[in-house]
Coordinates of C-alpha atoms in Angstrom, one line a residue:
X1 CA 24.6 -21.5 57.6
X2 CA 27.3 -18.9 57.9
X3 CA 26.3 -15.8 59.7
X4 CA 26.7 -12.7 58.0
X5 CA 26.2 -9.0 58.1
X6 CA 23.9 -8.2 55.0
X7 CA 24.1 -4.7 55.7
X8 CA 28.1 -5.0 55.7
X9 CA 28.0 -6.6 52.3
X10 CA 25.7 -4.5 50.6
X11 CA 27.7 -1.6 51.6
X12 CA 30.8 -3.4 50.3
X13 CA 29.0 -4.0 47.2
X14 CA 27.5 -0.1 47.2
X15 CA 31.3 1.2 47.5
X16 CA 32.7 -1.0 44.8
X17 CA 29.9 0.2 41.9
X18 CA 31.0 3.7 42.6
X19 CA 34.5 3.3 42.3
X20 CA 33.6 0.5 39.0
X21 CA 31.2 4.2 38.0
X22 CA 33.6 6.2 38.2
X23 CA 36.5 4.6 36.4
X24 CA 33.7 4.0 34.0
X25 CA 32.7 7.3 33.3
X26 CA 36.1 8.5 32.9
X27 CA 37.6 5.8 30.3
X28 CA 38.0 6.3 26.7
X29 CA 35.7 3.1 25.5
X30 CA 33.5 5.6 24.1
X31 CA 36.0 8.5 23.3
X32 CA 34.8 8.5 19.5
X33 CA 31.3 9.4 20.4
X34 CA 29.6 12.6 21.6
X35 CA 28.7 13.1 25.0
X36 CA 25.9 15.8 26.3
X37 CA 28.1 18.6 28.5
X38 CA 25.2 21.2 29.0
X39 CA 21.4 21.2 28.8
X40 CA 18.8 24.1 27.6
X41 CA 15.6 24.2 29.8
X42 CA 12.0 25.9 29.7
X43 CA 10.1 28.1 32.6
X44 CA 8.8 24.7 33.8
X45 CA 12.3 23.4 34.1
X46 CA 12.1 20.6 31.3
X47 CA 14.9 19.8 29.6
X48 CA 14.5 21.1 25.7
X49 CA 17.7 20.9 24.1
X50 CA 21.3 19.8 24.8
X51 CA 24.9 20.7 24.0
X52 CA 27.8 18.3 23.1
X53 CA 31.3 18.2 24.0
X54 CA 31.8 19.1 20.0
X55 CA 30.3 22.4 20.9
X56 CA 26.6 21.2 18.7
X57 CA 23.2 22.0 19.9
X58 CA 20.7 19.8 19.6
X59 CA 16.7 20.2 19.8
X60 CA 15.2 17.3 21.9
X61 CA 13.9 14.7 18.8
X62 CA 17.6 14.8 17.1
X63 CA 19.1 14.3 20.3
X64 CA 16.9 11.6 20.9
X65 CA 16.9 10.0 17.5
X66 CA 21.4 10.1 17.5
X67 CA 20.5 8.6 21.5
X68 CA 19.0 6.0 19.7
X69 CA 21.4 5.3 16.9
X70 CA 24.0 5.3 19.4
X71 CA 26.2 8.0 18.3
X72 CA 25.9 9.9 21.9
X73 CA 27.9 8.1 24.8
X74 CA 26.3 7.8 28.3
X75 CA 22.9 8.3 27.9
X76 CA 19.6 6.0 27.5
X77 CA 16.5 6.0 25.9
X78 CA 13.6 4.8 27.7
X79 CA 9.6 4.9 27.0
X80 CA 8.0 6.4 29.6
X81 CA 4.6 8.7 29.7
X82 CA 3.5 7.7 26.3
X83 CA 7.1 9.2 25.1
X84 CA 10.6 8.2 24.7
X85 CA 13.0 10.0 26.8
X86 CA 16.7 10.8 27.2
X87 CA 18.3 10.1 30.5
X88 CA 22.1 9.8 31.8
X89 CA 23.1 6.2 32.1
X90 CA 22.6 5.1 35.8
X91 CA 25.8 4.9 37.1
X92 CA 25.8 6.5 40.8
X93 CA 27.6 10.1 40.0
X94 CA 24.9 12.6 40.5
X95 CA 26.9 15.6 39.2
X96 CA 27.1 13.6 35.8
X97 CA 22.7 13.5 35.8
X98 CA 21.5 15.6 32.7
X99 CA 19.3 17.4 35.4
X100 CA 22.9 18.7 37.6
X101 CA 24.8 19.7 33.8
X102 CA 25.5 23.3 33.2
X103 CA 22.8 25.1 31.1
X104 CA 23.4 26.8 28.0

């Protein structure tokens, strides 16, 4: 059995899904479609509505029902709490996370 560094590796591989993230995020596979550019929040920091790149504001259950139809690039809908909820796809760039966006 070869000996190898898993640490070393695992770095490697760490390294590689940023760059693969990146180029990702910033390719036009999903130019037709809306993407979320700034979020509304309440006093308890919650995110309650969002903005698109179009320049539309959307209240949390629209955003979340066009999530789900697919019509708004890099997000996901998960069920969690009892709830569906919007997230930013997991993809390693923390300034793209609906919680770092501008607010509007």
């Amino acid at each position: 059995m070869e000996n190898k560094n898993f640490e070393e590796v695992y770095q490697e591989y760490r390294q590689q899904g940023t760059i693969d993230a990146k180029a990702e995020a910033t390719s036009d596979s999903n130019s037709e479609l809306e993407h979320i550019v700034a979020v509304r929040k309440n006093e308890e920091d919650d995110i309650i509505a969002f903005k698109t790149n179009s320049g539309r504001e959307l209240d949390y259950l629209t955003a979340l029902d066009e999530a789900k139809a697919g019509k708004i690039a890099h997000v996901d809908v998960f069920h969690k709490y009892g709830r569906d909820i919007i997230r930013s796809e997991p993809d390693g760039i923390k300034d793209n996370n609906l919680d770092q966006l501008p607010t509007f």
